[in-house]
Tab-separated table of C-alpha atoms in Angstrom:
chain	number	residue	atom	x	y	z
A	23	UNK	CA	43.722	-106.562	69.741
A	24	UNK	CA	42.257	-108.938	71.656
A	25	UNK	CA	44.470	-112.032	72.341
A	26	UNK	CA	42.506	-114.626	70.479
A	27	UNK	CA	42.595	-112.534	67.520
A	28	UNK	CA	46.085	-111.602	67.557
A	29	UNK	CA	47.473	-114.764	64.976
A	30	UNK	CA	50.189	-115.781	67.378
A	31	UNK	CA	50.276	-119.492	67.262
A	32	UNK	CA	50.539	-120.195	71.425
A	33	UNK	CA	48.053	-122.978	71.202
A	34	UNK	CA	49.397	-126.852	71.352
A	35	UNK	CA	48.397	-128.666	67.708
A	36	UNK	CA	45.359	-130.718	67.964
A	37	UNK	CA	44.974	-134.266	67.530
A	38	UNK	CA	43.718	-133.968	63.537
A	39	UNK	CA	46.290	-131.324	62.971
A	40	UNK	CA	48.674	-134.139	64.046
A	41	UNK	CA	47.407	-136.369	62.453
A	42	UNK	CA	46.818	-134.458	58.798
A	43	UNK	CA	50.816	-133.554	59.065
A	44	UNK	CA	51.643	-137.166	59.787
A	45	UNK	CA	49.662	-137.861	56.653
A	46	UNK	CA	51.458	-135.264	54.556
A	47	UNK	CA	54.820	-136.671	55.750
A	48	UNK	CA	55.522	-133.936	58.658
A	49	UNK	CA	56.626	-135.943	61.884
A	50	UNK	CA	59.849	-135.427	64.186
A	51	UNK	CA	62.700	-137.091	62.796
A	52	UNK	CA	66.379	-137.037	64.012
A	53	UNK	CA	69.460	-137.902	61.799
A	54	UNK	CA	71.608	-137.966	64.770
A	55	UNK	CA	69.406	-140.809	66.066
A	56	UNK	CA	69.404	-143.068	62.637
A	57	UNK	CA	73.426	-142.117	62.209
A	58	UNK	CA	74.180	-143.639	65.706
A	59	UNK	CA	72.360	-146.726	65.637
A	60	UNK	CA	73.781	-147.527	61.798
A	61	UNK	CA	77.099	-147.255	63.122
A	62	UNK	CA	76.858	-149.192	66.813
A	63	UNK	CA	74.623	-151.342	64.353
A	64	UNK	CA	77.795	-152.056	62.267
A	65	UNK	CA	80.284	-152.216	64.987
A	66	UNK	CA	78.095	-155.396	66.675
A	67	UNK	CA	77.531	-156.754	63.379
A	68	UNK	CA	81.409	-156.880	62.298
A	69	UNK	CA	82.235	-157.933	66.327
A	70	UNK	CA	79.792	-161.275	66.106
A	71	UNK	CA	80.192	-161.867	62.464
A	72	UNK	CA	83.634	-160.348	61.541
A	73	UNK	CA	85.699	-164.024	62.174
A	74	UNK	CA	83.240	-165.699	59.776
A	75	UNK	CA	83.720	-163.103	57.118
A	76	UNK	CA	87.360	-163.295	57.811
A	77	UNK	CA	87.781	-167.228	57.667
A	78	UNK	CA	86.050	-167.259	54.724
A	79	UNK	CA	87.480	-164.165	52.804
A	80	UNK	CA	90.641	-166.262	53.705
A	81	UNK	CA	89.498	-169.636	52.586
A	82	UNK	CA	88.709	-168.066	49.032
A	83	UNK	CA	92.168	-166.501	48.669
A	84	UNK	CA	93.618	-169.702	49.213
A	85	UNK	CA	91.305	-171.527	47.192
A	86	UNK	CA	91.550	-168.768	44.041
A	87	UNK	CA	95.559	-169.017	44.473
A	88	UNK	CA	96.490	-172.593	44.415
A	89	UNK	CA	94.012	-173.486	41.414
A	90	UNK	CA	95.539	-176.172	38.996
A	91	UNK	CA	96.561	-175.859	35.485
A	92	UNK	CA	93.426	-178.178	34.426
A	93	UNK	CA	90.756	-175.940	36.329
A	94	UNK	CA	92.385	-172.711	35.017
A	95	UNK	CA	91.973	-174.032	31.172
A	96	UNK	CA	88.402	-175.593	32.391
A	97	UNK	CA	85.741	-172.537	32.123
A	98	UNK	CA	83.469	-175.030	33.761
A	99	UNK	CA	85.774	-175.150	36.534
A	100	UNK	CA	86.556	-172.032	37.027
A	101	UNK	CA	82.515	-171.104	37.295
A	102	UNK	CA	82.605	-173.924	39.983
A	103	UNK	CA	85.332	-172.545	41.904
A	104	UNK	CA	83.913	-168.915	42.054
A	105	UNK	CA	80.199	-170.168	42.804
A	106	UNK	CA	81.677	-172.002	46.228
A	107	UNK	CA	83.621	-168.915	47.072
A	108	UNK	CA	80.289	-166.986	46.452
A	109	UNK	CA	78.789	-169.225	48.574
A	110	UNK	CA	81.016	-169.045	51.262
A	111	UNK	CA	80.542	-165.394	52.133
A	112	UNK	CA	77.233	-164.725	51.376
A	113	UNK	CA	76.046	-166.081	54.725
A	114	UNK	CA	78.229	-163.650	56.949
A	115	UNK	CA	77.964	-160.885	54.963
A	116	UNK	CA	73.962	-161.380	54.928
A	117	UNK	CA	73.939	-161.398	58.511
A	118	UNK	CA	76.180	-158.156	58.581
A	119	UNK	CA	73.929	-156.344	56.093
A	120	UNK	CA	70.401	-157.450	58.018
A	121	UNK	CA	71.743	-156.151	61.481
A	122	UNK	CA	72.501	-152.885	60.027
A	123	UNK	CA	69.228	-152.667	57.884
A	124	UNK	CA	67.348	-153.462	61.359
A	125	UNK	CA	69.534	-150.833	63.377
A	126	UNK	CA	68.591	-148.320	61.006
A	127	UNK	CA	65.031	-149.329	60.579
A	128	UNK	CA	65.147	-148.883	64.444
A	129	UNK	CA	66.906	-145.503	64.546
A	130	UNK	CA	64.958	-143.954	62.181
A	131	UNK	CA	61.904	-145.129	63.551
A	132	UNK	CA	62.429	-144.379	66.947
A	133	UNK	CA	61.164	-140.999	66.808
A	134	UNK	CA	58.210	-140.388	65.098
A	135	UNK	CA	57.062	-144.047	64.042
A	136	UNK	CA	56.845	-145.498	60.649
A	137	UNK	CA	55.153	-143.247	58.471
A	138	UNK	CA	54.750	-143.150	54.388
A	139	UNK	CA	53.214	-140.384	52.836
A	140	UNK	CA	52.694	-140.248	48.891
A	141	UNK	CA	52.682	-136.649	49.174
A	142	UNK	CA	55.808	-135.937	50.702
A	143	UNK	CA	57.420	-137.570	47.781
A	144	UNK	CA	55.649	-135.403	45.131
A	145	UNK	CA	57.872	-132.721	43.683
A	146	UNK	CA	57.652	-129.463	44.984
A	147	UNK	CA	58.034	-126.118	43.270
A	148	UNK	CA	58.709	-124.190	46.794
A	149	UNK	CA	61.727	-126.632	47.339
A	150	UNK	CA	63.297	-125.815	44.067
A	151	UNK	CA	62.995	-121.767	44.764
A	152	UNK	CA	66.027	-119.641	45.048
A	153	UNK	CA	64.598	-117.504	47.703
A	154	UNK	CA	63.352	-120.947	49.962
A	155	UNK	CA	66.947	-122.343	49.433
A	156	UNK	CA	68.247	-119.507	50.793
A	157	UNK	CA	65.998	-119.296	53.398
A	158	UNK	CA	66.937	-122.498	54.719
A	159	UNK	CA	70.407	-121.708	54.553
A	160	UNK	CA	70.415	-118.651	56.367
A	161	UNK	CA	67.568	-119.792	58.717
A	162	UNK	CA	67.456	-120.635	62.339
A	163	UNK	CA	67.332	-124.554	61.192
A	164	UNK	CA	70.961	-123.683	59.443
A	165	UNK	CA	72.424	-122.241	63.040
A	166	UNK	CA	71.153	-125.222	64.713
A	167	UNK	CA	72.389	-128.168	61.974
A	168	UNK	CA	76.199	-125.477	62.619
A	169	UNK	CA	75.774	-126.078	66.159
A	170	UNK	CA	75.201	-129.530	66.312
A	171	UNK	CA	78.097	-130.191	63.658
A	172	UNK	CA	80.708	-128.398	65.604
A	173	UNK	CA	79.198	-130.196	68.730
A	174	UNK	CA	79.983	-133.818	66.546
A	175	UNK	CA	82.969	-132.796	65.906
A	176	UNK	CA	84.164	-132.035	69.406
A	177	UNK	CA	82.291	-134.951	71.082
A	178	UNK	CA	83.634	-137.441	68.194
A	179	UNK	CA	87.293	-135.585	68.717
A	180	UNK	CA	87.394	-135.545	72.509
A	181	UNK	CA	86.230	-139.160	72.501
A	182	UNK	CA	88.734	-140.523	70.269
A	183	UNK	CA	91.526	-138.421	72.273
A	184	UNK	CA	90.454	-140.310	75.549
A	185	UNK	CA	90.340	-143.712	73.336
A	186	UNK	CA	93.336	-143.556	72.274
A	187	UNK	CA	94.941	-142.113	75.417
A	188	UNK	CA	94.015	-144.889	77.395
A	189	UNK	CA	94.728	-147.635	74.865
A	190	UNK	CA	97.936	-146.276	73.783
A	191	UNK	CA	100.181	-148.886	75.287
A	192	UNK	CA	98.216	-151.710	73.845
A	193	UNK	CA	98.372	-149.825	70.917
A	194	UNK	CA	102.154	-150.020	70.990
A	195	UNK	CA	102.578	-153.524	71.928
A	196	UNK	CA	100.775	-154.744	68.771
A	197	UNK	CA	104.707	-154.163	66.832
A	198	UNK	CA	105.771	-156.765	69.172
A	199	UNK	CA	103.136	-159.562	69.278
A	200	UNK	CA	103.387	-162.670	67.060
A	201	UNK	CA	101.769	-162.593	63.505
A	202	UNK	CA	98.773	-163.142	63.080
A	203	UNK	CA	98.009	-163.095	66.708
A	204	UNK	CA	98.627	-159.036	66.170
A	205	UNK	CA	96.577	-158.576	63.154
A	206	UNK	CA	93.551	-160.318	65.232
A	207	UNK	CA	94.754	-157.762	68.461
A	208	UNK	CA	94.568	-154.970	65.935
A	209	UNK	CA	91.531	-155.658	64.551
A	210	UNK	CA	89.630	-156.151	67.891
A	211	UNK	CA	90.734	-152.842	69.425
A	212	UNK	CA	89.471	-151.266	66.008
A	213	UNK	CA	86.035	-152.373	66.570
A	214	UNK	CA	85.761	-151.643	70.093
A	215	UNK	CA	87.108	-147.844	69.318
A	216	UNK	CA	84.351	-148.034	66.251
A	217	UNK	CA	81.886	-149.105	68.977
A	218	UNK	CA	82.675	-146.432	71.491
A	219	UNK	CA	82.765	-143.607	69.068
A	220	UNK	CA	79.448	-144.597	67.393
A	221	UNK	CA	77.895	-144.615	71.435
A	222	UNK	CA	79.718	-140.915	71.979
A	223	UNK	CA	77.184	-139.686	69.577
A	224	UNK	CA	74.278	-140.203	72.224
A	225	UNK	CA	75.502	-136.977	73.718
A	226	UNK	CA	74.539	-135.498	70.397
A	227	UNK	CA	71.225	-137.872	70.255
A	228	UNK	CA	70.231	-136.784	73.751
A	229	UNK	CA	70.075	-133.078	72.462
A	230	UNK	CA	68.773	-133.807	68.864
A	231	UNK	CA	66.049	-135.864	69.991
A	232	UNK	CA	64.354	-133.596	72.223
A	233	UNK	CA	65.086	-130.500	70.069
A	234	UNK	CA	63.349	-132.507	67.330
A	235	UNK	CA	59.916	-132.958	68.811
A	236	UNK	CA	59.699	-130.006	70.702
A	237	UNK	CA	60.366	-127.874	67.098
A	238	UNK	CA	57.818	-130.177	65.463
A	239	UNK	CA	55.808	-129.455	67.760
A	240	UNK	CA	56.542	-125.483	67.628
A	241	UNK	CA	55.779	-125.812	63.656
A	242	UNK	CA	52.580	-127.319	64.255
A	243	UNK	CA	51.003	-124.747	66.987
A	244	UNK	CA	48.021	-123.065	66.216
A	245	UNK	CA	45.867	-120.013	67.033
A	246	UNK	CA	42.995	-119.986	69.326
A	247	UNK	CA	40.620	-118.828	65.892
A	248	UNK	CA	42.132	-122.056	63.954
A	249	UNK	CA	41.195	-124.175	66.850
A	250	UNK	CA	37.640	-122.905	67.115
A	251	UNK	CA	37.718	-123.188	63.018
A	252	UNK	CA	38.626	-126.582	63.310
A	253	UNK	CA	36.363	-127.592	66.130
A	254	UNK	CA	33.372	-125.651	64.164
A	255	UNK	CA	34.129	-127.595	60.874
A	256	UNK	CA	34.489	-131.135	62.856
A	257	UNK	CA	31.627	-131.077	64.928
A	258	UNK	CA	28.979	-128.521	63.009
A	259	UNK	CA	28.433	-124.923	63.602
A	260	UNK	CA	26.382	-123.687	66.981
A	261	UNK	CA	23.627	-122.571	64.634
A	262	UNK	CA	23.565	-125.965	62.996
A	263	UNK	CA	24.105	-127.768	66.227
A	264	UNK	CA	20.927	-126.113	67.166
A	265	UNK	CA	19.385	-126.367	63.865
A	266	UNK	CA	19.458	-129.771	64.729
A	267	UNK	CA	18.473	-130.240	68.197
A	268	UNK	CA	15.184	-128.139	67.288
A	269	UNK	CA	14.515	-130.338	64.629
A	270	UNK	CA	15.159	-133.963	66.532
A	271	UNK	CA	12.832	-132.057	69.805
A	272	UNK	CA	10.221	-131.013	67.264
A	273	UNK	CA	10.288	-135.012	65.548
A	274	UNK	CA	10.178	-136.099	69.204
A	275	UNK	CA	7.472	-133.717	69.875
A	276	UNK	CA	5.479	-134.683	67.019
A	277	UNK	CA	5.749	-138.605	67.960
A	278	UNK	CA	4.652	-137.945	71.535
A	279	UNK	CA	1.498	-136.462	69.989
A	280	UNK	CA	0.523	-138.884	67.880
A	281	UNK	CA	0.202	-141.252	71.038
A	282	UNK	CA	-2.027	-139.021	73.120
A	283	UNK	CA	-5.180	-140.390	71.432
A	284	UNK	CA	-4.479	-144.103	72.152
A	285	UNK	CA	-3.558	-143.008	75.938
A	286	UNK	CA	-6.327	-143.824	78.990
A	287	UNK	CA	-6.194	-140.468	80.562
A	288	UNK	CA	-4.363	-137.470	80.843
A	289	UNK	CA	-3.446	-136.037	84.039
A	290	UNK	CA	-3.336	-132.266	84.461
A	291	UNK	CA	-2.694	-129.755	87.244
A	292	UNK	CA	-4.872	-128.265	85.182
A	293	UNK	CA	-3.421	-125.920	83.465
A	294	UNK	CA	0.579	-125.713	83.563
A	295	UNK	CA	1.211	-129.419	83.506
A	296	UNK	CA	-0.544	-132.206	81.265
A	297	UNK	CA	0.616	-136.057	81.438
A	298	UNK	CA	-0.862	-138.593	79.079
A	299	UNK	CA	-1.315	-142.329	80.407
A	300	UNK	CA	-1.432	-145.842	79.042
A	301	UNK	CA	-1.848	-148.857	80.002
A	302	UNK	CA	-2.408	-152.449	78.685
A	303	UNK	CA	-3.961	-154.997	81.270
A	304	UNK	CA	-3.559	-157.646	78.539
A	305	UNK	CA	0.458	-157.253	78.639
A	306	UNK	CA	0.270	-156.690	82.210
A	307	UNK	CA	3.284	-154.621	83.681
A	308	UNK	CA	3.341	-151.268	85.000
A	309	UNK	CA	1.155	-147.759	82.964
A	310	UNK	CA	3.589	-146.132	80.868
A	311	UNK	CA	3.893	-142.287	79.982
A	312	UNK	CA	3.159	-141.571	76.598
A	313	UNK	CA	3.198	-137.955	76.413
A	314	UNK	CA	4.007	-134.699	79.117
A	315	UNK	CA	4.462	-131.167	78.790
A	316	UNK	CA	3.938	-127.765	80.093
A	317	UNK	CA	2.204	-124.601	79.342
A	318	UNK	CA	1.428	-124.161	75.908
A	319	UNK	CA	2.704	-128.046	75.326
A	320	UNK	CA	0.321	-129.348	78.227
A	321	UNK	CA	-2.897	-127.356	76.643
A	322	UNK	CA	-1.781	-129.094	72.967
A	323	UNK	CA	-2.127	-132.423	74.702
A	324	UNK	CA	-5.527	-131.279	76.363
A	325	UNK	CA	-6.446	-130.214	73.260
A	326	UNK	CA	-5.758	-133.694	71.122
A	327	UNK	CA	-7.476	-135.810	73.634
A	328	UNK	CA	-10.283	-133.649	74.009
A	329	UNK	CA	-10.725	-134.113	70.272
A	330	UNK	CA	-10.170	-138.250	70.821
A	331	UNK	CA	-12.759	-138.426	73.704
A	332	UNK	CA	-9.565	-138.593	76.292
A	333	UNK	CA	-10.194	-138.559	79.758
A	334	UNK	CA	-9.133	-135.553	81.237
A	335	UNK	CA	-8.332	-136.049	85.115
A	336	UNK	CA	-7.517	-132.923	87.459
A	337	UNK	CA	-4.959	-134.500	89.961
A	338	UNK	CA	-2.336	-131.302	90.576
A	339	UNK	CA	0.381	-133.193	92.744
A	340	UNK	CA	0.181	-136.534	90.724
A	341	UNK	CA	0.676	-134.111	87.456
A	342	UNK	CA	3.748	-132.840	88.271
A	343	UNK	CA	5.055	-135.784	90.026
A	344	UNK	CA	4.494	-137.963	86.865
A	345	UNK	CA	6.210	-134.924	85.078
A	346	UNK	CA	9.667	-134.671	87.164
A	347	UNK	CA	9.995	-138.657	87.407
A	348	UNK	CA	8.605	-140.703	84.469
A	349	UNK	CA	10.219	-140.202	81.204
A	350	UNK	CA	8.163	-140.302	78.046
A	351	UNK	CA	7.423	-143.858	76.513
A	352	UNK	CA	8.915	-145.306	79.623
A	353	UNK	CA	7.003	-147.082	82.935
A	354	UNK	CA	5.812	-144.803	86.111
A	355	UNK	CA	7.918	-144.984	88.725
A	356	UNK	CA	6.926	-147.852	91.626
A	357	UNK	CA	6.292	-145.444	94.282
A	358	UNK	CA	3.404	-143.913	92.060
A	359	UNK	CA	1.533	-147.095	91.368
A	360	UNK	CA	-0.927	-146.676	94.086
A	361	UNK	CA	-1.967	-143.056	92.914
A	362	UNK	CA	-2.414	-144.212	89.329
A	363	UNK	CA	-3.739	-147.047	89.797
A	364	UNK	CA	-6.887	-144.959	91.680
A	365	UNK	CA	-6.848	-143.099	88.787
A	366	UNK	CA	-7.384	-145.919	86.159
A	367	UNK	CA	-9.973	-147.636	88.359
A	368	UNK	CA	-11.589	-144.333	88.438
A	369	UNK	CA	-11.505	-143.831	84.312
A	370	UNK	CA	-12.487	-148.256	84.156
A	371	UNK	CA	-15.896	-147.468	86.385
A	372	UNK	CA	-16.486	-143.874	84.300
A	373	UNK	CA	-16.613	-145.774	81.138
A	374	UNK	CA	-18.380	-148.699	82.278
A	375	UNK	CA	-20.649	-146.350	83.367
A	376	UNK	CA	-20.826	-144.287	80.341
A	377	UNK	CA	-21.877	-147.696	78.280
A	378	UNK	CA	-24.676	-147.996	80.894
A	379	UNK	CA	-23.205	-150.954	82.484
A	380	UNK	CA	-22.034	-149.636	86.018
A	381	UNK	CA	-22.891	-146.683	88.590
A	382	UNK	CA	-21.272	-143.610	88.438
A	383	UNK	CA	-17.967	-143.839	90.367
A	384	UNK	CA	-17.444	-142.151	93.471
A	385	UNK	CA	-15.513	-138.999	92.725
A	386	UNK	CA	-11.951	-139.637	92.763
A	387	UNK	CA	-10.352	-138.718	95.796
A	388	UNK	CA	-8.237	-135.389	95.856
A	389	UNK	CA	-5.337	-136.831	98.021
A	390	UNK	CA	-3.796	-139.574	96.174
A	391	UNK	CA	-1.339	-141.440	98.004
A	392	UNK	CA	2.093	-139.528	96.808
A	393	UNK	CA	5.142	-140.369	98.893
A	394	UNK	CA	6.651	-137.052	99.912
A	395	UNK	CA	10.291	-137.648	98.015
A	396	UNK	CA	7.841	-137.489	94.779
A	397	UNK	CA	6.064	-134.110	95.706
A	398	UNK	CA	6.875	-131.458	93.567
């Protein structure tokens, strides 16, 4: 069997396939990356706002335990004290939650970006299938997650061991420090250890993030036939494109033939090439090529010209030059002005002779002034 028909998904996913997968909510995500950002964000938030939070809690406790008898007996006074206490902790707690939420947002969108999919939120029976559940439990992903869990355990374990070893003397010295400075020192040590343990997950993330991206691409890989089908569906089959091109060509030919009766002269070679020219002296400018063709099309142009009384001049070299260097409905090249001017002048004199207003013109010269670069 040919390689293209093997059905193996060996090709990278196309932009369309990636876009459709994104709409379905299928994007690369690293849970460990989000977890690391949340842990580090929490440590940073507590470091910056921890003192403010502790001071607010200490003031609240002191305020709660120093109520007078009158305040205890007055429900309105109790509500006033409670509202004051709550207002004290709102600001530090608000900043802590804001930093953690921002860290969670960055960590969960850093890989894969922002994506919202209604389709991913819809319930699917396949997710509730016991067979599918067993496949997930004993599949490759399950083994990968097991290896990651073991790695996380050993990374955190060794990181904690190194931290405790390096800070062991400081931890022991807490017992001989004065109160409350030892409490502040202990909290400071705990926060730095918390931050270091969170940052230790960078080792896991450095492995997990590239793997998740690779696995996402692997799942979306396509067969060669799928790429062909997608290309065919998006741009149309070769048969349809050929049919469209033929239709467009026929329409352009019909428009071109409709302009032949309005032309001033048709120059031929005299059998294989035919070009029709039109010159409007009132508007000035250069003569325009309104139609051209070879073989059957050339015969068709000459037939229409004869039916409508358009003069036909045999000039093989000029006919070939105009055919290859001028486009339909565009001015002829400047290099052919002199040769075409002689032809138009001859046609003008011939028309005047037919009206009885002038003598028969001298026959057109067989050799017209055509530059060597324009001879075909």
